[in-house]
Structures are given as structure tokens and as C-alpha cells.
CSV table of C-alpha atoms in Angstrom, one decimal:
chain,number,residue,atom,x,y,z
A,965,UNK,CA,0.0,-0.5,0.2
A,966,UNK,CA,0.7,2.9,-1.1
A,967,UNK,CA,1.3,5.9,1.7
A,968,UNK,CA,0.9,8.7,-0.2
A,969,UNK,CA,-1.6,7.4,-1.6
A,970,UNK,CA,-3.8,7.1,1.3
A,971,UNK,CA,-2.5,10.6,2.4
A,972,UNK,CA,-4.0,12.6,-1.0
A,973,UNK,CA,-6.8,10.5,-0.5
A,974,UNK,CA,-7.6,12.1,2.8
A,975,UNK,CA,-6.7,14.9,1.5
A,976,UNK,CA,-9.8,14.7,-1.2
A,977,UNK,CA,-12.3,12.1,1.7
A,978,UNK,CA,-11.9,16.4,3.3
A,979,UNK,CA,-12.8,18.5,0.5
A,980,UNK,CA,-16.0,16.0,-0.7
A,981,UNK,CA,-16.8,15.9,2.8
A,982,UNK,CA,-17.1,19.9,3.1
A,983,UNK,CA,-18.1,21.0,-0.1
A,984,UNK,CA,-19.6,16.9,-2.3
A,985,UNK,CA,-17.1,18.3,-5.4
A,986,UNK,CA,-13.8,17.1,-5.9
A,987,UNK,CA,-14.1,12.8,-6.1
A,988,UNK,CA,-12.9,12.1,-9.0
A,989,UNK,CA,-12.4,16.1,-10.5
A,990,UNK,CA,-9.1,15.5,-7.6
A,991,UNK,CA,-8.5,12.4,-7.3
A,992,UNK,CA,-8.0,11.0,-10.9
A,993,UNK,CA,-5.6,13.5,-11.9
A,994,UNK,CA,-3.8,13.1,-9.0
A,995,UNK,CA,-3.3,9.2,-9.9
A,996,UNK,CA,-2.6,10.1,-12.9
A,997,UNK,CA,-0.3,13.5,-12.8
A,998,UNK,CA,1.2,12.7,-9.8
A,999,UNK,CA,1.2,8.8,-9.4
A,1000,UNK,CA,1.5,7.8,-13.4
A,1001,UNK,CA,-1.2,5.1,-12.9
A,1002,UNK,CA,-3.3,4.5,-16.0
A,1003,UNK,CA,-6.1,6.7,-16.9
A,1004,UNK,CA,-8.2,4.0,-17.2
A,1005,UNK,CA,-6.5,2.0,-14.0
A,1006,UNK,CA,-6.9,5.6,-12.3
A,1007,UNK,CA,-10.6,5.4,-13.1
A,1008,UNK,CA,-11.4,2.1,-12.1
A,1009,UNK,CA,-9.6,2.8,-9.4
A,1010,UNK,CA,-11.1,6.2,-7.8
A,1011,UNK,CA,-14.7,4.9,-9.3
A,1012,UNK,CA,-14.6,1.7,-6.2
A,1013,UNK,CA,-12.8,3.7,-3.6
A,1014,UNK,CA,-15.6,7.0,-4.2
A,1015,UNK,CA,-18.2,3.3,-3.9
A,1016,UNK,CA,-17.4,2.8,-0.2
A,1017,UNK,CA,-16.5,6.6,0.6
A,1018,UNK,CA,-19.9,8.7,-0.3
A,1019,UNK,CA,-21.9,6.3,2.0
A,1020,UNK,CA,-20.8,8.0,4.8
A,1021,UNK,CA,-20.6,11.3,3.6
A,1022,UNK,CA,-23.9,11.0,2.5
A,1023,UNK,CA,-25.5,9.5,5.9
A,1024,UNK,CA,-24.2,12.4,8.3
A,1025,UNK,CA,-26.6,14.7,5.8
A,1026,UNK,CA,-28.9,10.9,5.1
A,1027,UNK,CA,-29.3,12.3,9.8
A,1028,UNK,CA,-29.3,15.5,9.4
A,1029,UNK,CA,-32.1,15.6,7.2
A,1030,UNK,CA,-30.1,18.6,3.9
A,1031,UNK,CA,-31.7,15.7,1.4
A,1032,UNK,CA,-33.4,16.1,-1.6
A,1033,UNK,CA,-35.5,12.3,-1.5
A,1034,UNK,CA,-37.3,12.7,-5.1
A,1035,UNK,CA,-34.0,14.6,-6.5
A,1036,UNK,CA,-32.0,12.1,-5.6
A,1037,UNK,CA,-34.9,9.8,-7.1
A,1038,UNK,CA,-35.0,11.0,-10.4
A,1039,UNK,CA,-31.4,11.7,-10.1
A,1040,UNK,CA,-30.6,8.2,-10.2
A,1041,UNK,CA,-33.3,7.1,-13.0
A,1042,UNK,CA,-31.4,8.5,-15.0
A,1043,UNK,CA,-27.4,7.7,-14.3
A,1044,UNK,CA,-27.5,4.3,-12.5
A,1045,UNK,CA,-28.1,3.1,-16.5
A,1046,UNK,CA,-25.5,5.7,-18.1
A,1047,UNK,CA,-23.1,5.3,-15.9
A,1048,UNK,CA,-22.8,1.7,-16.8
A,1049,UNK,CA,-22.6,2.4,-20.9
A,1050,UNK,CA,-20.2,5.0,-20.4
A,1051,UNK,CA,-17.8,1.8,-18.9
A,1052,UNK,CA,-18.9,-0.4,-22.2
A,1053,UNK,CA,-17.7,3.2,-24.5
A,1054,UNK,CA,-15.1,2.4,-22.2
A,1055,UNK,CA,-14.2,-0.7,-23.4
A,1056,UNK,CA,-15.2,-0.6,-27.5
A,1057,UNK,CA,-11.9,1.3,-28.1
A,1058,UNK,CA,-8.8,0.1,-27.9
A,1059,UNK,CA,-6.3,1.1,-24.5
A,1060,UNK,CA,-4.4,3.2,-26.1
A,1061,UNK,CA,-6.6,5.4,-27.5
A,1062,UNK,CA,-9.2,4.8,-24.6
A,1063,UNK,CA,-6.5,6.5,-22.1
A,1064,UNK,CA,-6.4,9.8,-24.7
A,1065,UNK,CA,-9.9,9.9,-24.8
A,1066,UNK,CA,-10.5,9.6,-21.2
A,1067,UNK,CA,-7.1,11.9,-20.4
A,1068,UNK,CA,-9.1,14.6,-22.5
A,1069,UNK,CA,-13.0,14.1,-21.5
A,1070,UNK,CA,-11.8,14.9,-18.3
A,1071,UNK,CA,-9.9,18.3,-18.7
A,1072,UNK,CA,-12.2,19.7,-20.2
A,1073,UNK,CA,-15.0,18.1,-17.2
A,1074,UNK,CA,-11.8,20.0,-14.9
A,1075,UNK,CA,-12.7,22.9,-16.5
A,1076,UNK,CA,-15.9,23.1,-16.5
A,1077,UNK,CA,-16.7,22.2,-13.2
A,1078,UNK,CA,-14.2,25.2,-12.3
A,1079,UNK,CA,-16.5,27.8,-14.0
A,1080,UNK,CA,-19.0,26.2,-12.5
A,1081,UNK,CA,-17.9,26.9,-9.5
A,1082,UNK,CA,-17.0,29.9,-10.2
A,1083,UNK,CA,-21.0,30.4,-11.2
A,1084,UNK,CA,-21.9,29.0,-7.9
A,1085,UNK,CA,-19.9,31.3,-5.7
A,1086,UNK,CA,-22.3,34.8,-7.9
A,1087,UNK,CA,-25.0,33.1,-7.0
A,1088,UNK,CA,-23.8,32.5,-3.1
A,1089,UNK,CA,-23.2,36.5,-2.9
A,1090,UNK,CA,-26.4,37.8,-5.0
A,1091,UNK,CA,-28.7,35.9,-2.0
A,1092,UNK,CA,-26.9,37.3,0.0
A,1093,UNK,CA,-27.4,40.7,-1.0
A,1094,UNK,CA,-31.0,39.7,-1.8
A,1095,UNK,CA,-31.2,38.9,2.2
A,1096,UNK,CA,-29.0,41.8,3.7
A,1097,UNK,CA,-31.4,44.0,1.3
A,1098,UNK,CA,-34.4,42.0,2.4
A,1099,UNK,CA,-34.4,40.4,5.8
A,1100,UNK,CA,-38.0,38.3,5.0
A,1101,UNK,CA,-36.1,36.7,2.5
A,1102,UNK,CA,-33.8,35.0,5.3
A,1103,UNK,CA,-35.2,31.6,5.9
A,1104,UNK,CA,-34.5,31.6,2.3
A,1105,UNK,CA,-30.9,31.6,3.5
A,1106,UNK,CA,-30.4,30.8,6.3
A,1107,UNK,CA,-33.4,29.8,7.0
A,1108,UNK,CA,-35.3,26.1,7.8
A,1109,UNK,CA,-35.2,23.8,4.8
A,1110,UNK,CA,-37.6,23.7,2.2
A,1111,UNK,CA,-38.6,20.9,-0.3
A,1112,UNK,CA,-38.0,22.2,-3.7
A,1113,UNK,CA,-40.8,22.1,-7.5
A,1114,UNK,CA,-39.3,18.8,-8.8
A,1115,UNK,CA,-38.7,19.2,-12.8
A,1116,UNK,CA,-38.0,15.5,-13.8
A,1117,UNK,CA,-37.2,15.1,-16.8
A,1118,UNK,CA,-34.1,18.1,-16.4
A,1119,UNK,CA,-33.4,15.9,-13.9
A,1120,UNK,CA,-33.8,12.6,-15.0
A,1121,UNK,CA,-30.9,14.2,-18.2
A,1122,UNK,CA,-28.9,15.4,-16.1
A,1123,UNK,CA,-28.3,12.1,-14.2
A,1124,UNK,CA,-28.3,10.7,-17.5
A,1125,UNK,CA,-25.5,13.2,-19.0
A,1126,UNK,CA,-23.8,12.8,-15.0
A,1127,UNK,CA,-23.5,9.3,-15.9
A,1128,UNK,CA,-21.3,8.7,-18.9
A,1129,UNK,CA,-19.5,10.9,-17.8
A,1130,UNK,CA,-18.4,9.6,-14.8
A,1131,UNK,CA,-18.4,6.1,-16.1
A,1132,UNK,CA,-16.3,7.2,-18.2
A,1133,UNK,CA,-14.0,9.5,-16.3
A,1134,UNK,CA,-15.3,9.4,-12.8
A,1135,UNK,CA,-16.1,13.2,-12.7
A,1136,UNK,CA,-19.7,14.7,-12.4
A,1137,UNK,CA,-21.1,12.3,-9.6
A,1138,UNK,CA,-20.1,15.5,-7.1
A,1139,UNK,CA,-18.0,18.4,-9.7
A,1140,UNK,CA,-20.3,18.5,-12.7
A,1141,UNK,CA,-24.5,17.4,-11.3
A,1142,UNK,CA,-24.5,20.1,-8.4
A,1143,UNK,CA,-23.6,22.3,-10.5
A,1144,UNK,CA,-26.7,20.7,-12.3
A,1145,UNK,CA,-28.9,21.1,-8.9
A,1146,UNK,CA,-27.4,25.0,-9.0
A,1147,UNK,CA,-28.8,25.8,-12.0
A,1148,UNK,CA,-32.5,24.2,-12.7
A,1149,UNK,CA,-32.7,24.3,-8.9
A,1150,UNK,CA,-31.8,27.6,-7.3
A,1151,UNK,CA,-33.8,27.3,-4.4
A,1152,UNK,CA,-31.6,24.9,-2.5
A,1153,UNK,CA,-29.2,25.8,0.3
A,1154,UNK,CA,-25.5,25.3,0.2
A,1155,UNK,CA,-26.3,22.6,2.5
A,1156,UNK,CA,-29.2,20.4,0.5
A,1157,UNK,CA,-27.4,20.6,-2.5
A,1158,UNK,CA,-24.1,18.6,-1.0
A,1159,UNK,CA,-26.1,16.3,0.5
A,1160,UNK,CA,-28.4,16.0,-2.0
A,1161,UNK,CA,-26.0,14.9,-4.4
A,1162,UNK,CA,-23.3,13.1,-1.7
A,1163,UNK,CA,-26.6,10.2,-1.7
A,1164,UNK,CA,-27.5,10.1,-5.3
A,1165,UNK,CA,-23.6,9.7,-6.0
A,1166,UNK,CA,-23.2,7.1,-3.7
A,1167,UNK,CA,-26.0,4.2,-6.1
A,1168,UNK,CA,-24.4,6.3,-8.8
A,1169,UNK,CA,-21.3,5.7,-8.4
A,1170,UNK,CA,-22.2,2.5,-7.1
A,1171,UNK,CA,-23.6,0.9,-10.5
A,1172,UNK,CA,-20.5,2.9,-12.3
A,1173,UNK,CA,-17.6,0.7,-9.5
A,1174,UNK,CA,-20.1,-2.6,-10.7
A,1175,UNK,CA,-18.5,-2.2,-13.9
A,1176,UNK,CA,-15.4,-1.3,-14.2
A,1177,UNK,CA,-15.2,-4.0,-11.4
A,1178,UNK,CA,-16.6,-6.2,-14.2
A,1179,UNK,CA,-15.2,-4.7,-17.7
A,1180,UNK,CA,-12.4,-2.3,-16.4
A,1181,UNK,CA,-8.6,-2.3,-15.0
A,1182,UNK,CA,-9.8,-2.4,-11.3
A,1183,UNK,CA,-6.1,-2.3,-9.0
A,1184,UNK,CA,-6.9,-2.9,-5.2
A,1185,UNK,CA,-3.9,-1.6,-3.5
A,1186,UNK,CA,-4.3,1.4,-5.2
A,1187,UNK,CA,-8.3,1.0,-3.9
A,1188,UNK,CA,-7.6,0.1,-0.7
A,1189,UNK,CA,-4.9,3.2,-0.1
A,1190,UNK,CA,-7.9,5.5,-1.4
A,1191,UNK,CA,-10.1,4.3,0.5
A,1192,UNK,CA,-7.9,4.0,4.2
A,1193,UNK,CA,-7.4,8.0,3.6
A,1194,UNK,CA,-11.0,9.2,2.1
A,1195,UNK,CA,-12.9,7.6,4.8
A,1196,UNK,CA,-11.7,9.3,7.9
A,1197,UNK,CA,-10.8,12.4,5.2
A,1198,UNK,CA,-14.8,12.5,3.9
A,1199,UNK,CA,-16.0,11.8,7.9
A,1200,UNK,CA,-14.7,14.5,9.5
A,1201,UNK,CA,-15.4,16.8,6.1
A,1202,UNK,CA,-18.8,16.3,6.6
A,1203,UNK,CA,-19.0,16.6,10.1
A,1204,UNK,CA,-17.5,20.2,9.6
A,1205,UNK,CA,-19.6,21.3,6.7
A,1206,UNK,CA,-22.1,23.4,8.1
A,1207,UNK,CA,-19.0,25.8,10.1
A,1208,UNK,CA,-16.6,25.7,7.2
A,1209,UNK,CA,-15.1,28.3,5.3
A,1210,UNK,CA,-16.8,27.7,2.3
A,1211,UNK,CA,-15.2,30.6,-0.5
A,1212,UNK,CA,-12.1,29.3,0.5
A,1213,UNK,CA,-12.6,25.9,-0.3
A,1214,UNK,CA,-14.6,26.8,-3.2
A,1215,UNK,CA,-11.7,29.3,-4.3
A,1216,UNK,CA,-8.6,26.5,-3.9
A,1217,UNK,CA,-11.2,23.9,-5.7
A,1218,UNK,CA,-10.8,26.1,-8.7
A,1219,UNK,CA,-7.3,26.8,-9.0
A,1220,UNK,CA,-6.5,23.3,-8.2
A,1221,UNK,CA,-9.3,22.4,-11.2
A,1222,UNK,CA,-8.5,23.9,-13.7
A,1223,UNK,CA,-4.5,23.6,-13.5
A,1224,UNK,CA,-5.1,19.6,-13.5
A,1225,UNK,CA,-7.3,20.4,-16.3
A,1226,UNK,CA,-5.3,21.8,-19.0
A,1227,UNK,CA,-2.5,19.5,-18.0
A,1228,UNK,CA,-4.1,16.8,-19.0
A,1229,UNK,CA,-5.5,18.4,-22.6
A,1230,UNK,CA,-2.2,18.3,-22.6
A,1231,UNK,CA,-1.2,21.9,-21.7
A,1232,UNK,CA,2.8,23.3,-21.9
A,1233,UNK,CA,3.7,23.3,-17.8
A,1234,UNK,CA,4.7,26.3,-17.7
A,1235,UNK,CA,1.5,28.2,-19.3
A,1236,UNK,CA,-0.6,26.4,-16.8
A,1237,UNK,CA,2.1,27.5,-14.1
A,1238,UNK,CA,1.4,30.9,-15.8
A,1239,UNK,CA,-2.9,29.7,-15.2
A,1240,UNK,CA,-2.0,29.2,-11.9
A,1241,UNK,CA,-0.9,32.0,-11.3
A,1242,UNK,CA,-2.3,34.2,-13.0
A,1243,UNK,CA,-6.5,33.1,-10.7
A,1244,UNK,CA,-4.4,33.2,-7.1
A,1245,UNK,CA,-4.4,36.5,-8.0
A,1246,UNK,CA,-7.5,37.5,-10.1
A,1247,UNK,CA,-9.4,35.2,-7.9
A,1248,UNK,CA,-9.5,37.5,-4.7
A,1249,UNK,CA,-9.3,40.8,-6.6
A,1250,UNK,CA,-12.4,39.4,-8.7
A,1251,UNK,CA,-14.6,38.7,-4.9
A,1252,UNK,CA,-14.3,41.8,-4.0
A,1253,UNK,CA,-15.5,43.1,-7.6
A,1254,UNK,CA,-18.8,40.8,-7.1
A,1255,UNK,CA,-18.9,42.1,-2.9
A,1256,UNK,CA,-18.9,46.2,-4.4
A,1257,UNK,CA,-21.5,44.8,-7.3
A,1258,UNK,CA,-24.0,43.3,-5.3
A,1259,UNK,CA,-23.8,46.2,-2.2
A,1260,UNK,CA,-21.7,43.8,0.2
A,1261,UNK,CA,-19.2,44.9,2.6
A,1262,UNK,CA,-15.4,42.8,1.7
A,1263,UNK,CA,-15.9,41.6,5.3
A,1264,UNK,CA,-19.4,39.3,5.3
A,1265,UNK,CA,-21.4,40.2,8.4
A,1266,UNK,CA,-23.9,38.0,9.9
A,1267,UNK,CA,-26.9,38.7,8.7
A,1268,UNK,CA,-29.6,39.7,11.4
A,1269,UNK,CA,-32.1,38.5,13.0
A,1270,UNK,CA,-35.8,40.4,13.2
A,1271,UNK,CA,-36.1,42.0,16.1
A,1272,UNK,CA,-39.7,41.0,18.4
A,1273,UNK,CA,-41.2,44.2,19.1
A,1274,UNK,CA,-40.7,45.6,22.2
A,1275,UNK,CA,-43.7,45.5,24.9
A,1276,UNK,CA,-44.7,48.1,26.9
A,1277,UNK,CA,-43.9,47.4,30.3
A,1278,UNK,CA,-46.9,48.6,31.4
A,1279,UNK,CA,-48.4,45.2,29.5
A,1280,UNK,CA,-45.8,43.4,31.3
A,1281,UNK,CA,-46.6,44.1,34.7
A,1282,UNK,CA,-50.9,43.9,34.1
A,1283,UNK,CA,-49.9,40.5,32.6
């Protein structure tokens, strides 16, 4: 067992527990770029490890009541059969050719996921601004979790597309599907997004993992190392997700996903370095400009709670 793979799995597990994202989007590129694992082997082992890891994080959110079970049902209706199809597509092409295809698809998926994180941050600031301007909207931002009206056909299609991408690349169970959920259901609170995505990913990743066990390039030692690190990591991340600095995590994840995506698409190391440095400088500046655009202070402040009307002292004594 590779200790460094286990340590990497622990770090990725924390990110998955905190954000619902980053499983395949971080672990598969790490295995390919850092540990030199063949792309198909990395996808197979990562999916099997995720199938073991994600139920732990999902269970935490189920106990907290931050899971929309109807969304989970309809997402799985599309994602489970599509995940099997993705594995068959991966095996239908010759090994060398498929390796390059997987690497290219993975790079594109990572760049799309990074773009989605930026979009998620923008929507979050917009909701903060609305709640600050209208205290009656505070419940929407940080009040009681409420079910949403499910749009069945778009939800099933999101699950199908996500399942297909997961079956081929192992990316999408969190990074892509959670972004699609944000677009379809803007009323979902962040905890609901993370919880719903983690739970729907359990059968999705399980189906893809089973197909890769049967037809992929599964490596037991590699998967054991990932699981040993990832399970405690995802438990820790899920346990503190409600108190985590989500903005900082999304910023770091955006940089990592962009750099990994560019590298997998064949960008020169110097280009990747310049792009990473530019993002490190631009993200804080963009955050400041976005907050000013929405009329928010540079420092995040608590939205003041609605004050109860004061009761005259005479009424109190009379009571």
C-alpha cells in the first residue's frame, strides 16, 4: 500500500465531505499526473474507492435532514443506466486510444467544473445581497430547509449525462451534477446541494464501480490505499461542513481543477504555472469586485435577526 496515496485520499475525502465535489475531479488527476497511474486504472480504482467513501458522507447529511430524496430518486433514474453505458464505451475503444480519450474528456470536465464553481460563488453572493436588502428573505438563505418542486425530465437528463461522464472519466458525480442542480433548483440551500449530491452519488458511483470491477482495470492495492485515507477524510469534512469557510475551499478547488484540466489537455507546464498564478491573483480581486457589484461589505457579516416588537413595561406588569 502506498502511504502517499492514502494521504492524498484523506485530503480529497475532506474536500468531498465539505463541498460534495472533488472526488473524481481531484483524485483521478492526482493518480494520473502525480502517481503515474494509467488513466483507465485510475478511473476504475477511484470509482470503487468513491463507492465505499461516499455513503459515509451521505449518512451524515441524511441524519441532518439536508437531503432531498425526490431529487435523489429522479437523478438515479437517469444516472445508473448511463453509468453502465459509459463503462462499455470506455472498453469499446482500444486501450491506447481510450487512454487519450479519457484524459481529454477528464480535462474538459475539470475546466467545466471549475467554471461551475465560479458560477456557484456568484449565485451565493446574489442570495446574500437579496437577504441583506430584504430581511424577510433571510429564511431562504439560512432558515428552515424546504422541499423544492421537482422538474422530472430535466432532472433525469442531468442524471443521465452525469452518469455517462462518470462511467467514462469518474468525474461528475459531484463536480458536474451539483452545478446542474444549482442551475435547475436555485432555491436549494448549500447544505441541501451537498447532501443531495452526496446521497445520489452513492448508487451512481456504485453502478459505475460495479461495471469497472467487471470490465475495467481495477487495482486492489491502489483502491485500498485510497479508501483508508478517504473514509476518515470524508467523515471529517461532512461533520464540519456547516462551519467550513466554503468560499476559501471553492477558490482553492477552482485553482486545482483548472490547473489539472489544462495539464490533462496537454498544456505546457509553464502555461499551467502562469494560469495558476494568474488565478491566485485574480480570484481575490474578482471576489472583491463581485461583492461590490452586489452591494455587500468586503467582510462577510451575519444578517441581523429580525427583532421582536418591544412590549411596553405597563403591559408586562399587567400580565
